[in-house]
Amino acid sequence: MTFPLRLFRRQESVHDYIGVLIPLEEAHLHSHSARSGRSEFEEVGTSPDDPVGDELESGPPKDGDNEDTGMLQMSAAEYTIEGLRREVRKGERRRQWSEYEMKSKLINKAIQDIGMGRYNWQLFVLCGFGWFADNLWMQGVSLTLPSLSGEFGVSEKQVRYTTSSLFVGLCVGSFCWGLGSDIIGRRIAFNATLLITSIFGIWASYASSWVSLCILFACLGTGVGGNLPVDGALFLEILPDSSSALLTLLSVWWPIGQLVSSIFAWYFITKWPVDQGWRHFIFTIGVITFVMFLIRFGVFHLFESPKYLLSQGRQPEAVAVVHGIAHRNGKKTWLTEEILDAVADMETTDRIRPRVSAANIIKQNLMSFSIGHIRPLFQNRKLGTATLLIWFCWSTIGLGYPLFNAFLPQYLSHGGSGGPASDEGVTAYDSAPSETYRNYAIISVVGVPGSLLAAYTVDHKSPFLGRKGTLAISTLVSAIFLFFFVTFGTTPNSQLFFTCVEAFCQNIMYGVLYAFTPEIFPAPVRGAGTGVASFLNRVLGLIAPILAANVPGDGATTPIYMSAVLILAAFVGIVLIPIETRGRQRL
């Protein structure tokens, strides 16, 4: 057991990265300002009620700066202890910054001065595996529904409970891994989620009954459900502020997961008998997930989040991680423990960093699973309002999205006829021809540019774009085209057109939502905040198949109308969120 424990629990030390440290007096030569050709630090303003992540004093923005760029641009004279002390204390008037917040700002600045490099891009790919796996399995389960009806003799409406079983696991996984990553660390959760998913995914391909298959889908959901909250928080906390749009771009892996799933389903399900095609399909995506785990665990050495280490009182390791990132990127850094303590005005003689036993660690971890771990999300009115509204948006989208997308192969199989959901399993299977899976693959391809466009618009200076604007517009258009799908989607071609637009907008929506949400929360409770959001999303997603299976009528139009109304409600909630995180530092 020493090998896996070494990879999971290795403690970093600055002595492992000799040669990356430079004196503070030379920091300006290796700074973000030097790379960008800027020599002046320009102050920009925020409102007096900004949340924890805001840090600049009021005042109009200067030309050429993004709002709230914080410590991104600093002159050489400001790379002194006194200069850094002034910078970390800038922000809301009359606010007393905590030790964690000031040190978090310094870590932000150190990471910003290191800049994007090999480690950041490698992590972009590895975190992308989480997005990829999430939609690989969500869409994969949906694509098996007609085949499951055929093999197990389950009606088209009843087979929708298969999706419910997956969402049970997703609920458990998103909440436990999101909250747990704030307690046990991002690194353990980062590696474990894909392992759990792959084991139960491969096992599911050998299920002997529909009930056992549902149980195995629920078990794999406990793994895949933790990917997005954990991977998003980890990537955000090592991302230079000037490259924050990459968190949105990370969502491009989501439609790629759907595309891969649809291509394999098209190949296996349409070419093999009803009782074999879906099994080959599920086994294949299970193996793909396991390969991604092996790359994460065995090939790549992952650093723990420095923000997490800092919040846990493990300051030496946090500094060592920054040194490690600089080493992997071939850059230099000026950050030391002494600078952190001096800037935060903390005397080393007054600092106590206790070493606790394993029993105490377990006890502290169990105590952390309490309402007190979530209470900081409501420490002021603005942050509390934003928290409730973003959770509301996650809930309504969580119910609305699967009411349409989870059963899209069934909707497409009707070809716009609006025919009733069949009560005979074999008939339901026969109604899903090769053309259905082909169209599904086309829809998946169209969704990819949505994520690319979202990455561009989230940092755009237009008052109608940014995080909130892009999210609101994409959500509104998505709701409109859901109404169009039901009203005007009377032929296979019209259904394909409306669904392609829908996929494009929904990939923008989810891409921005997954980037915007962790930026709202401070790092000590970032995993909890995003974990609860994801949990609510999954819980409401669990209800969606139950509604779709029991709704009166043919079950082919009412769920889509419900989906449109819920997505429209999410649009209203997004407009009311009082925070825009574009360009702001993240604590």
Coordinates of C-alpha atoms in Angstrom, one line a residue:
M1 CA 0.0 0.0 0.0
T2 CA 3.0 2.3 0.2
F3 CA 2.9 3.1 -3.5
P4 CA -0.7 4.5 -3.7
L5 CA -0.3 6.2 -0.4
R6 CA 2.8 8.0 -1.6
L7 CA 1.0 9.3 -4.6
F8 CA -2.1 10.4 -2.5
R9 CA -0.4 11.8 0.6
R10 CA 3.1 12.9 -0.5
Q11 CA 4.1 16.1 1.3
E12 CA 5.8 18.7 -0.8
S13 CA 8.9 20.6 0.4
V14 CA 10.7 23.7 -1.0
H15 CA 13.9 21.6 -0.8
D16 CA 12.6 19.5 -3.6
Y17 CA 12.7 22.5 -6.0
I18 CA 16.1 24.1 -5.6
G19 CA 16.8 26.9 -8.0
V20 CA 13.4 28.3 -8.5
L21 CA 13.5 30.9 -5.7
I22 CA 14.6 34.5 -6.4
P23 CA 15.0 37.5 -4.1
L24 CA 12.0 39.7 -3.7
E25 CA 14.1 42.6 -5.1
E26 CA 14.3 40.7 -8.5
A27 CA 10.6 39.7 -8.6
H28 CA 9.6 42.4 -11.0
L29 CA 11.9 41.0 -13.6
H30 CA 9.9 37.7 -13.6
S31 CA 6.4 39.2 -13.0
H32 CA 3.2 39.2 -15.0
S33 CA 3.8 43.0 -15.6
A34 CA 7.2 42.3 -17.2
R35 CA 5.7 39.6 -19.5
S36 CA 2.8 41.8 -20.6
G37 CA 4.9 45.0 -21.1
R38 CA 3.2 46.9 -18.3
S39 CA 5.1 49.0 -15.8
E40 CA 2.3 50.6 -13.9
F41 CA -0.2 49.2 -11.5
E42 CA -3.6 50.7 -12.2
E43 CA -6.4 50.7 -9.5
V44 CA -9.9 49.9 -10.5
G45 CA -13.1 49.9 -8.6
T46 CA -15.7 47.7 -7.1
S47 CA -18.9 48.3 -5.2
P48 CA -18.7 48.5 -1.4
D49 CA -20.7 45.3 -0.9
D50 CA -18.5 43.0 -2.9
P51 CA -18.0 39.4 -1.7
V52 CA -14.9 37.8 -0.3
G53 CA -13.3 37.5 -3.7
D54 CA -13.3 41.3 -4.3
E55 CA -10.3 43.3 -3.3
L56 CA -10.0 46.7 -4.8
E57 CA -10.9 50.2 -3.6
S58 CA -13.7 52.2 -5.2
G59 CA -13.0 54.3 -8.2
P60 CA -13.5 54.2 -11.9
P61 CA -11.6 51.7 -14.0
K62 CA -8.6 53.0 -15.9
D63 CA -8.5 52.5 -19.7
G64 CA -7.0 49.2 -20.8
D65 CA -7.7 47.4 -17.5
N66 CA -10.3 44.8 -16.8
E67 CA -12.4 45.5 -13.8
D68 CA -11.0 44.3 -10.5
T69 CA -7.7 43.1 -11.8
G70 CA -6.3 43.4 -8.3
M71 CA -2.6 42.6 -8.0
L72 CA -2.1 41.5 -11.6
Q73 CA -0.2 44.7 -12.5
M74 CA 2.5 45.9 -10.1
S75 CA 5.5 48.1 -10.5
A76 CA 9.0 47.2 -9.4
A77 CA 8.7 49.5 -6.4
E78 CA 5.8 47.5 -5.1
Y79 CA 7.7 44.3 -4.8
T80 CA 8.7 45.0 -1.2
I81 CA 7.2 43.9 2.1
E82 CA 5.6 47.3 2.6
G83 CA 4.4 47.4 -1.0
L84 CA 2.8 43.9 -0.8
R85 CA 1.2 44.8 2.6
R86 CA -0.5 47.8 0.9
E87 CA -1.7 45.7 -2.0
V88 CA -3.2 42.8 0.0
R89 CA -5.2 45.3 2.1
K90 CA -6.7 47.2 -0.7
G91 CA -10.4 46.5 -1.2
E92 CA -13.6 47.3 0.6
R93 CA -13.6 50.3 2.8
R94 CA -13.6 49.5 6.6
R95 CA -13.0 45.9 5.9
Q96 CA -10.6 43.9 8.0
W97 CA -8.9 41.3 5.9
S98 CA -8.2 37.9 7.5
E99 CA -4.8 36.3 7.6
Y100 CA -6.1 33.6 5.1
E101 CA -7.4 36.2 2.7
M102 CA -4.2 38.2 2.6
K103 CA -2.0 35.2 2.2
S104 CA -4.4 33.9 -0.5
K105 CA -3.9 37.1 -2.4
L106 CA -0.1 36.6 -2.2
I107 CA -0.5 33.1 -3.5
N108 CA -2.7 34.4 -6.4
K109 CA 0.0 36.9 -7.2
A110 CA 2.8 34.4 -7.1
I111 CA 0.9 32.0 -9.4
Q112 CA 0.1 34.9 -11.7
D113 CA 3.8 35.8 -11.9
I114 CA 4.6 32.2 -12.8
G115 CA 2.0 32.3 -15.5
M116 CA 0.5 29.6 -17.7
G117 CA 3.0 26.8 -18.4
R118 CA 3.3 23.1 -18.9
Y119 CA 1.8 22.1 -15.5
N120 CA -1.3 24.3 -16.0
W121 CA -1.9 22.9 -19.5
Q122 CA -1.4 19.3 -18.4
L123 CA -3.9 19.9 -15.6
F124 CA -6.3 21.5 -18.1
V125 CA -6.3 18.1 -20.0
L126 CA -6.6 16.0 -16.8
C127 CA -9.4 18.1 -15.3
G128 CA -11.0 17.9 -18.7
F129 CA -11.2 14.2 -18.2
G130 CA -13.7 14.9 -15.4
W131 CA -15.9 17.0 -17.7
F132 CA -15.5 14.3 -20.4
A133 CA -16.5 11.5 -18.1
D134 CA -19.5 13.3 -16.7
N135 CA -21.2 13.7 -20.1
L136 CA -19.8 10.4 -21.4
W137 CA -21.8 8.5 -18.8
M138 CA -24.9 10.8 -18.6
Q139 CA -25.5 10.6 -22.3
G140 CA -24.2 7.0 -22.4
V141 CA -27.0 5.8 -20.1
S142 CA -29.6 7.8 -22.1
L143 CA -28.4 6.1 -25.3
T144 CA -29.0 2.6 -23.9
L145 CA -32.6 3.2 -22.9
P146 CA -34.1 1.9 -26.2
S147 CA -31.9 -1.2 -26.0
L148 CA -32.8 -1.9 -22.4
S149 CA -36.5 -1.8 -23.3
G150 CA -35.8 -4.3 -25.9
E151 CA -33.7 -6.8 -23.8
F152 CA -35.5 -6.6 -20.5
G153 CA -39.1 -6.0 -21.8
V154 CA -39.5 -2.7 -20.0
S155 CA -41.9 -0.1 -21.4
E156 CA -40.5 3.1 -22.8
K157 CA -41.9 5.1 -19.9
Q158 CA -40.7 2.7 -17.2
V159 CA -37.2 2.4 -18.6
R160 CA -36.7 6.1 -17.8
Y161 CA -36.2 5.1 -14.2
T162 CA -32.8 3.8 -15.3
T163 CA -31.7 7.5 -15.5
S164 CA -33.1 8.0 -11.9
S165 CA -30.8 5.3 -10.6
L166 CA -27.8 7.1 -12.2
F167 CA -28.9 10.4 -10.6
V168 CA -29.1 8.8 -7.2
G169 CA -25.4 8.1 -7.4
L170 CA -24.7 11.5 -8.9
C171 CA -26.5 13.1 -5.9
V172 CA -24.4 11.2 -3.4
G173 CA -21.1 11.7 -5.3
S174 CA -21.5 15.5 -5.9
F175 CA -22.3 16.2 -2.3
C176 CA -19.8 13.9 -0.6
W177 CA -16.9 14.6 -2.9
G178 CA -17.6 18.3 -3.1
L179 CA -17.7 18.7 0.6
G180 CA -15.1 16.0 1.2
S181 CA -12.5 17.8 -1.0
D182 CA -12.6 20.7 1.4
I183 CA -11.7 18.2 4.2
I184 CA -9.5 15.5 2.8
G185 CA -8.0 17.6 0.0
R186 CA -8.6 17.9 -3.7
R187 CA -5.9 15.4 -4.7
I188 CA -7.5 12.2 -3.2
A189 CA -10.9 13.1 -4.6
F190 CA -9.4 14.0 -8.0
N191 CA -8.0 10.5 -8.4
A192 CA -10.7 8.4 -6.7
T193 CA -13.7 9.6 -8.7
L194 CA -12.6 8.2 -12.1
L195 CA -11.5 4.9 -10.4
I196 CA -14.9 4.3 -8.9
T197 CA -16.7 5.2 -12.1
S198 CA -14.6 2.9 -14.2
I199 CA -15.0 -0.1 -11.9
F200 CA -18.7 0.0 -11.7
G201 CA -19.1 1.0 -15.3
I202 CA -17.3 -2.1 -16.6
W203 CA -19.2 -4.2 -14.1
A204 CA -22.5 -2.8 -15.4
S205 CA -21.9 -4.2 -18.9
Y206 CA -22.3 -7.7 -17.3
A207 CA -25.6 -7.0 -15.5
S208 CA -28.0 -9.9 -15.7
S209 CA -31.2 -7.9 -15.0
W210 CA -32.6 -4.4 -15.3
V211 CA -32.7 -4.0 -11.5
S212 CA -29.0 -5.0 -11.1
L213 CA -28.0 -2.7 -13.9
C214 CA -29.8 0.2 -12.2
I215 CA -27.9 -0.5 -9.0
L216 CA -24.6 -0.6 -10.8
F217 CA -25.4 2.7 -12.6
A218 CA -26.1 4.2 -9.2
C219 CA -22.8 3.0 -7.9
L220 CA -20.8 4.5 -10.8
G221 CA -22.7 7.7 -10.3
T222 CA -21.1 8.1 -6.9
G223 CA -17.8 8.5 -8.7
V224 CA -18.7 10.5 -11.8
G225 CA -20.8 12.9 -9.6
G226 CA -17.7 14.2 -7.9
N227 CA -15.8 15.1 -11.0
L228 CA -17.2 18.5 -11.8
P229 CA -17.1 20.1 -8.3
V230 CA -13.7 18.7 -7.5
D231 CA -11.9 19.2 -10.8
G232 CA -13.3 22.7 -11.2
A233 CA -12.2 23.8 -7.7
L234 CA -8.7 22.3 -8.2
F235 CA -8.2 23.9 -11.6
L236 CA -9.4 27.3 -10.5
E237 CA -7.0 27.4 -7.6
I238 CA -3.9 27.0 -9.7
L239 CA -5.1 29.1 -12.6
P240 CA -3.4 32.5 -13.1
D241 CA -6.0 35.3 -12.9
S242 CA -5.2 36.5 -16.4
S243 CA -6.1 33.1 -17.8
S244 CA -9.4 32.7 -15.9
A245 CA -11.3 32.2 -19.2
L246 CA -9.7 28.7 -19.4
L247 CA -12.1 27.6 -16.6
T248 CA -14.9 28.2 -19.0
L249 CA -13.0 26.6 -21.9
L250 CA -12.6 23.5 -19.7
S251 CA -16.2 22.8 -20.5
V252 CA -15.3 22.0 -24.1
W253 CA -14.5 18.5 -22.8
W254 CA -18.2 18.1 -21.9
P255 CA -19.6 18.0 -25.4
I256 CA -16.6 16.0 -26.5
G257 CA -17.7 13.4 -24.0
Q258 CA -21.2 13.4 -25.4
L259 CA -19.7 13.1 -29.0
V260 CA -17.6 10.1 -28.1
S261 CA -20.5 8.4 -26.3
S262 CA -22.8 9.0 -29.3
I263 CA -20.2 7.7 -31.8
F264 CA -19.6 4.5 -29.9
A265 CA -23.4 4.0 -29.3
W266 CA -24.0 4.5 -33.1
Y267 CA -21.4 1.9 -33.9
F268 CA -22.2 -0.8 -31.2
I269 CA -26.0 -0.5 -30.7
T270 CA -26.9 -0.4 -34.3
K271 CA -24.6 -3.2 -35.5
W272 CA -25.0 -5.8 -32.7
P273 CA -28.2 -7.6 -31.5
V274 CA -30.3 -5.9 -28.8
D275 CA -28.8 -7.9 -26.0
Q276 CA -25.2 -7.3 -27.0
G277 CA -24.8 -3.9 -28.5
W278 CA -25.4 -1.8 -25.4
R279 CA -23.1 -4.1 -23.4
H280 CA -20.2 -3.7 -25.8
F281 CA -20.9 0.1 -25.6
I282 CA -21.0 0.3 -21.8
F283 CA -17.9 -1.9 -21.5
T284 CA -16.0 0.3 -24.0
I285 CA -16.7 3.6 -22.2
G286 CA -15.9 1.9 -18.9
V287 CA -12.4 1.0 -20.3
I288 CA -11.9 4.6 -21.6
T289 CA -12.7 5.9 -18.1
F290 CA -10.2 3.5 -16.5
V291 CA -7.5 4.6 -18.9
M292 CA -8.1 8.2 -17.9
F293 CA -7.7 7.2 -14.3
L294 CA -4.4 5.5 -15.0
I295 CA -3.1 8.6 -16.7
R296 CA -4.1 10.8 -13.8
F297 CA -2.8 8.4 -11.1
G298 CA 0.2 6.7 -12.6
V299 CA 1.6 9.2 -15.1
F300 CA 0.9 12.7 -13.7
H301 CA 2.2 14.0 -10.4
L302 CA -0.6 16.2 -9.1
F303 CA 0.1 19.0 -6.6
E304 CA -2.4 19.6 -3.8
S305 CA -4.2 22.9 -4.1
P306 CA -2.2 25.6 -2.3
K307 CA -5.4 27.3 -1.2
Y308 CA -6.6 24.1 0.4
L309 CA -3.2 23.6 2.2
L310 CA -3.3 27.2 3.4
S311 CA -6.8 26.9 4.7
Q312 CA -5.7 23.8 6.6
G313 CA -2.8 25.6 8.3
R314 CA -0.2 23.7 6.1
Q315 CA 1.6 26.8 5.0
P316 CA 5.0 25.2 4.3
E317 CA 3.4 22.8 1.9
A318 CA 1.4 25.6 0.2
V319 CA 4.6 27.5 -0.5
A320 CA 6.3 24.3 -1.7
V321 CA 3.5 23.7 -4.2
V322 CA 4.0 27.1 -5.6
H323 CA 7.7 26.3 -6.0
G324 CA 6.7 23.0 -7.6
I325 CA 4.5 24.7 -10.2
A326 CA 7.3 27.2 -11.0
H327 CA 9.7 24.3 -11.4
R328 CA 7.4 22.4 -13.7
N329 CA 6.8 25.5 -15.8
G330 CA 10.5 26.4 -16.0
K331 CA 9.9 29.7 -14.2
K332 CA 11.0 31.5 -11.0
T333 CA 9.1 32.5 -7.9
W334 CA 9.7 34.9 -5.0
L335 CA 7.2 33.4 -2.6
T336 CA 8.4 32.2 0.8
E337 CA 6.9 31.5 4.2
E338 CA 8.7 34.5 5.6
I339 CA 7.1 36.8 3.0
L340 CA 3.7 35.4 3.7
D341 CA 4.1 36.0 7.5
A342 CA 5.6 39.4 7.1
V343 CA 3.0 40.7 4.7
A344 CA 0.2 39.4 6.9
D345 CA 1.9 40.9 10.0
M346 CA 2.1 37.5 11.7
E347 CA 5.1 36.9 13.9
T348 CA 6.5 33.4 13.5
T349 CA 6.8 33.1 17.3
D350 CA 3.1 33.5 17.7
R351 CA 2.2 30.9 15.1
I352 CA 1.3 27.4 16.2
R353 CA 0.9 24.7 13.6
P354 CA -0.2 21.6 15.6
R355 CA 0.6 18.1 14.5
V356 CA -2.4 15.9 15.3
S357 CA -2.7 12.1 15.4
A358 CA -4.6 10.1 12.8
A359 CA -7.5 9.6 15.3
N360 CA -7.8 13.4 15.7
I361 CA -7.7 14.0 12.0
I362 CA -10.6 11.5 11.5
K363 CA -12.5 13.2 14.3
Q364 CA -11.9 16.7 12.9
N365 CA -13.0 15.5 9.4
L366 CA -16.3 14.0 10.8
M367 CA -16.9 17.3 12.7
S368 CA -16.4 19.2 9.5
F369 CA -19.5 17.5 7.9
S370 CA -21.8 20.0 9.6
I371 CA -23.8 23.1 8.8
G372 CA -21.0 25.1 10.2
H373 CA -18.9 24.2 7.2
I374 CA -21.5 25.9 4.9
R375 CA -22.3 28.9 7.2
P376 CA -19.4 31.0 5.8
L377 CA -21.3 31.1 2.4
F378 CA -23.8 33.4 4.2
Q379 CA -21.3 35.6 6.0
N380 CA -22.6 38.7 4.3
R381 CA -25.8 39.7 2.6
K382 CA -24.4 39.9 -0.9
L383 CA -22.6 36.6 -0.8
G384 CA -25.6 34.9 0.8
T385 CA -28.0 36.2 -1.8
A386 CA -25.6 35.1 -4.6
T387 CA -25.3 31.6 -3.0
L388 CA -29.0 31.1 -2.8
L389 CA -29.6 32.3 -6.3
I390 CA -26.8 30.2 -7.9
W391 CA -28.2 27.2 -6.0
F392 CA -31.7 28.0 -7.3
C393 CA -30.3 28.1 -10.9
W394 CA -28.5 24.8 -10.4
S395 CA -31.7 23.3 -9.2
T396 CA -34.0 24.5 -12.0
I397 CA -31.5 23.6 -14.6
G398 CA -30.9 20.3 -12.9
L399 CA -34.6 19.4 -13.3
G400 CA -35.1 21.1 -16.7
Y401 CA -32.0 19.8 -18.5
P402 CA -32.6 16.0 -18.1
L403 CA -36.4 16.3 -18.8
F404 CA -35.3 17.0 -22.4
N405 CA -31.7 15.7 -22.8
A406 CA -31.9 12.5 -20.8
F407 CA -34.7 11.1 -23.1
L408 CA -33.6 12.8 -26.4
P409 CA -32.9 9.5 -28.1
Q410 CA -36.5 8.6 -27.4
Y411 CA -37.8 11.9 -28.6
L412 CA -35.8 11.7 -31.8
S413 CA -36.9 8.1 -32.4
H414 CA -40.5 9.4 -32.9
G415 CA -39.2 11.5 -35.8
G416 CA -41.5 14.4 -34.9
S417 CA -44.6 12.3 -34.9
G418 CA -45.3 12.9 -31.2
G419 CA -46.3 9.3 -31.0
P420 CA -47.0 7.7 -27.7
A421 CA -44.4 6.1 -25.6
S422 CA -44.8 2.4 -26.3
D423 CA -45.8 0.0 -23.6
E424 CA -44.0 -2.9 -25.3
G425 CA -40.2 -3.1 -24.8
V426 CA -39.4 -4.5 -28.2
T427 CA -41.5 -2.0 -30.0
A428 CA -39.6 0.8 -28.2
Y429 CA -36.3 -0.7 -29.2
D430 CA -37.4 -0.9 -32.9
S431 CA -38.4 2.7 -32.9
A432 CA -34.7 3.8 -32.4
P433 CA -33.2 3.3 -35.9
S434 CA -29.6 4.0 -36.9
E435 CA -30.7 7.5 -38.0
T436 CA -31.5 8.4 -34.4
Y437 CA -27.9 7.7 -33.3
R438 CA -26.5 9.5 -36.3
N439 CA -28.5 12.6 -35.5
Y440 CA -27.4 12.4 -31.9
A441 CA -23.8 12.4 -33.1
I442 CA -24.5 15.5 -35.2
I443 CA -26.0 17.2 -32.3
S444 CA -23.0 16.4 -30.2
V445 CA -20.6 17.9 -32.8
V446 CA -22.6 21.2 -32.9
G447 CA -22.3 21.6 -29.1
V448 CA -18.5 21.8 -29.2
P449 CA -18.3 25.4 -30.6
G450 CA -20.6 26.6 -27.9
S451 CA -17.9 26.0 -25.3
L452 CA -15.4 27.8 -27.4
L453 CA -17.7 30.8 -27.8
A454 CA -18.4 30.9 -24.1
A455 CA -14.6 31.0 -23.3
Y456 CA -14.4 34.2 -25.5
T457 CA -17.5 36.0 -24.2
V458 CA -17.0 35.4 -20.4
D459 CA -14.1 37.9 -20.3
H460 CA -15.6 40.3 -22.9
K461 CA -15.9 43.9 -21.6
S462 CA -19.4 44.4 -23.0
P463 CA -21.9 45.0 -20.2
F464 CA -24.2 42.5 -21.9
L465 CA -21.6 39.7 -21.8
G466 CA -19.1 38.6 -19.1
R467 CA -20.1 35.7 -16.8
K468 CA -23.6 36.8 -16.0
G469 CA -24.5 38.2 -19.4
T470 CA -23.3 35.1 -21.4
L471 CA -25.0 32.8 -18.9
A472 CA -28.3 34.7 -19.0
I473 CA -28.4 35.0 -22.9
S474 CA -27.6 31.3 -23.4
T475 CA -30.2 30.2 -20.9
L476 CA -32.9 32.4 -22.4
V477 CA -32.3 31.2 -25.9
S478 CA -32.2 27.6 -24.7
A479 CA -35.6 28.0 -23.2
I480 CA -37.0 29.6 -26.3
F481 CA -35.8 26.8 -28.6
L482 CA -37.2 24.1 -26.3
F483 CA -40.6 25.7 -27.0
F484 CA -39.8 25.7 -30.7
F485 CA -38.9 22.0 -30.5
V486 CA -42.3 21.0 -29.3
T487 CA -44.3 23.5 -31.4
F488 CA -42.5 23.4 -34.8
G489 CA -40.5 20.2 -34.5
T490 CA -42.9 18.1 -36.6
T491 CA -40.3 16.4 -38.9
P492 CA -37.0 14.7 -38.3
N493 CA -35.1 17.5 -40.0
S494 CA -36.8 20.3 -38.0
Q495 CA -36.2 18.4 -34.8
L496 CA -32.5 18.0 -35.7
F497 CA -32.2 21.8 -36.4
F498 CA -33.9 22.9 -33.1
T499 CA -31.9 20.3 -31.1
C500 CA -28.6 21.5 -32.7
V501 CA -29.3 25.1 -31.6
E502 CA -30.4 23.8 -28.2
A503 CA -27.1 21.8 -27.8
F504 CA -25.0 24.9 -28.8
C505 CA -26.8 27.1 -26.3
Q506 CA -26.8 24.6 -23.5
N507 CA -23.1 24.0 -23.8
I508 CA -22.5 27.7 -23.4
M509 CA -24.9 27.7 -20.4
Y510 CA -23.2 24.8 -18.6
G511 CA -19.7 25.9 -19.5
V512 CA -20.2 29.4 -18.0
L513 CA -22.2 28.0 -15.0
Y514 CA -19.4 25.6 -14.0
A515 CA -16.9 28.4 -14.3
F516 CA -19.0 31.1 -12.6
T517 CA -20.1 29.1 -9.6
P518 CA -16.7 28.3 -7.9
E519 CA -15.5 31.9 -8.6
I520 CA -18.3 33.1 -6.3
F521 CA -17.1 31.2 -3.3
P522 CA -13.9 31.6 -1.2
A523 CA -11.5 28.7 -1.3
P524 CA -12.1 27.3 2.3
V525 CA -15.7 26.6 1.4
R526 CA -15.4 26.5 -2.4
G527 CA -15.8 22.7 -2.5
A528 CA -18.8 22.9 -0.2
G529 CA -20.5 25.6 -2.2
T530 CA -20.0 24.0 -5.6
G531 CA -20.7 20.6 -4.0
V532 CA -24.1 21.7 -2.7
A533 CA -24.9 23.3 -6.1
S534 CA -24.0 20.1 -7.9
F535 CA -25.9 18.1 -5.3
L536 CA -29.1 20.1 -5.8
N537 CA -28.6 19.8 -9.6
R538 CA -28.4 16.0 -9.2
V539 CA -31.3 15.7 -6.8
L540 CA -33.6 17.5 -9.1
G541 CA -32.2 15.5 -11.9
L542 CA -33.3 12.4 -10.0
I543 CA -36.8 13.7 -10.0
A544 CA -36.9 14.3 -13.8
P545 CA -37.2 10.7 -14.9
I546 CA -39.9 10.1 -12.3
L547 CA -41.9 13.0 -13.7
A548 CA -41.3 11.9 -17.3
A549 CA -42.4 8.4 -16.5
N550 CA -45.6 9.4 -14.8
V551 CA -46.7 12.5 -16.6
P552 CA -50.2 12.2 -18.1
G553 CA -50.5 11.8 -21.9
D554 CA -47.9 10.5 -24.4
G555 CA -44.9 11.6 -22.4
A556 CA -43.3 13.1 -25.5
T557 CA -44.4 16.8 -25.2
T558 CA -45.3 17.7 -21.6
P559 CA -41.8 17.0 -20.2
I560 CA -40.3 19.3 -22.8
Y561 CA -42.7 22.1 -22.0
M562 CA -41.8 21.6 -18.3
S563 CA -38.1 21.7 -19.2
A564 CA -38.6 25.0 -21.1
V565 CA -40.4 26.7 -18.1
L566 CA -37.7 25.5 -15.7
I567 CA -34.8 26.8 -17.9
L568 CA -36.7 30.1 -18.2
A569 CA -36.9 30.3 -14.4
A570 CA -33.2 29.8 -14.2
F571 CA -32.7 32.8 -16.6
V572 CA -34.6 35.0 -14.1
G573 CA -32.5 33.7 -11.2
I574 CA -29.3 34.5 -13.1
V575 CA -30.3 38.0 -13.9
L576 CA -30.9 38.6 -10.1
I577 CA -27.5 37.4 -9.0
P578 CA -25.7 40.4 -7.5
I579 CA -22.1 39.4 -8.4
E580 CA -20.1 39.5 -11.6
T581 CA -16.7 37.7 -11.2
R582 CA -15.2 38.8 -14.5
G583 CA -11.6 39.7 -13.9
R584 CA -11.6 39.4 -10.1
Q585 CA -9.2 37.7 -7.9
R586 CA -10.3 34.4 -6.2
L587 CA -9.6 33.8 -2.6

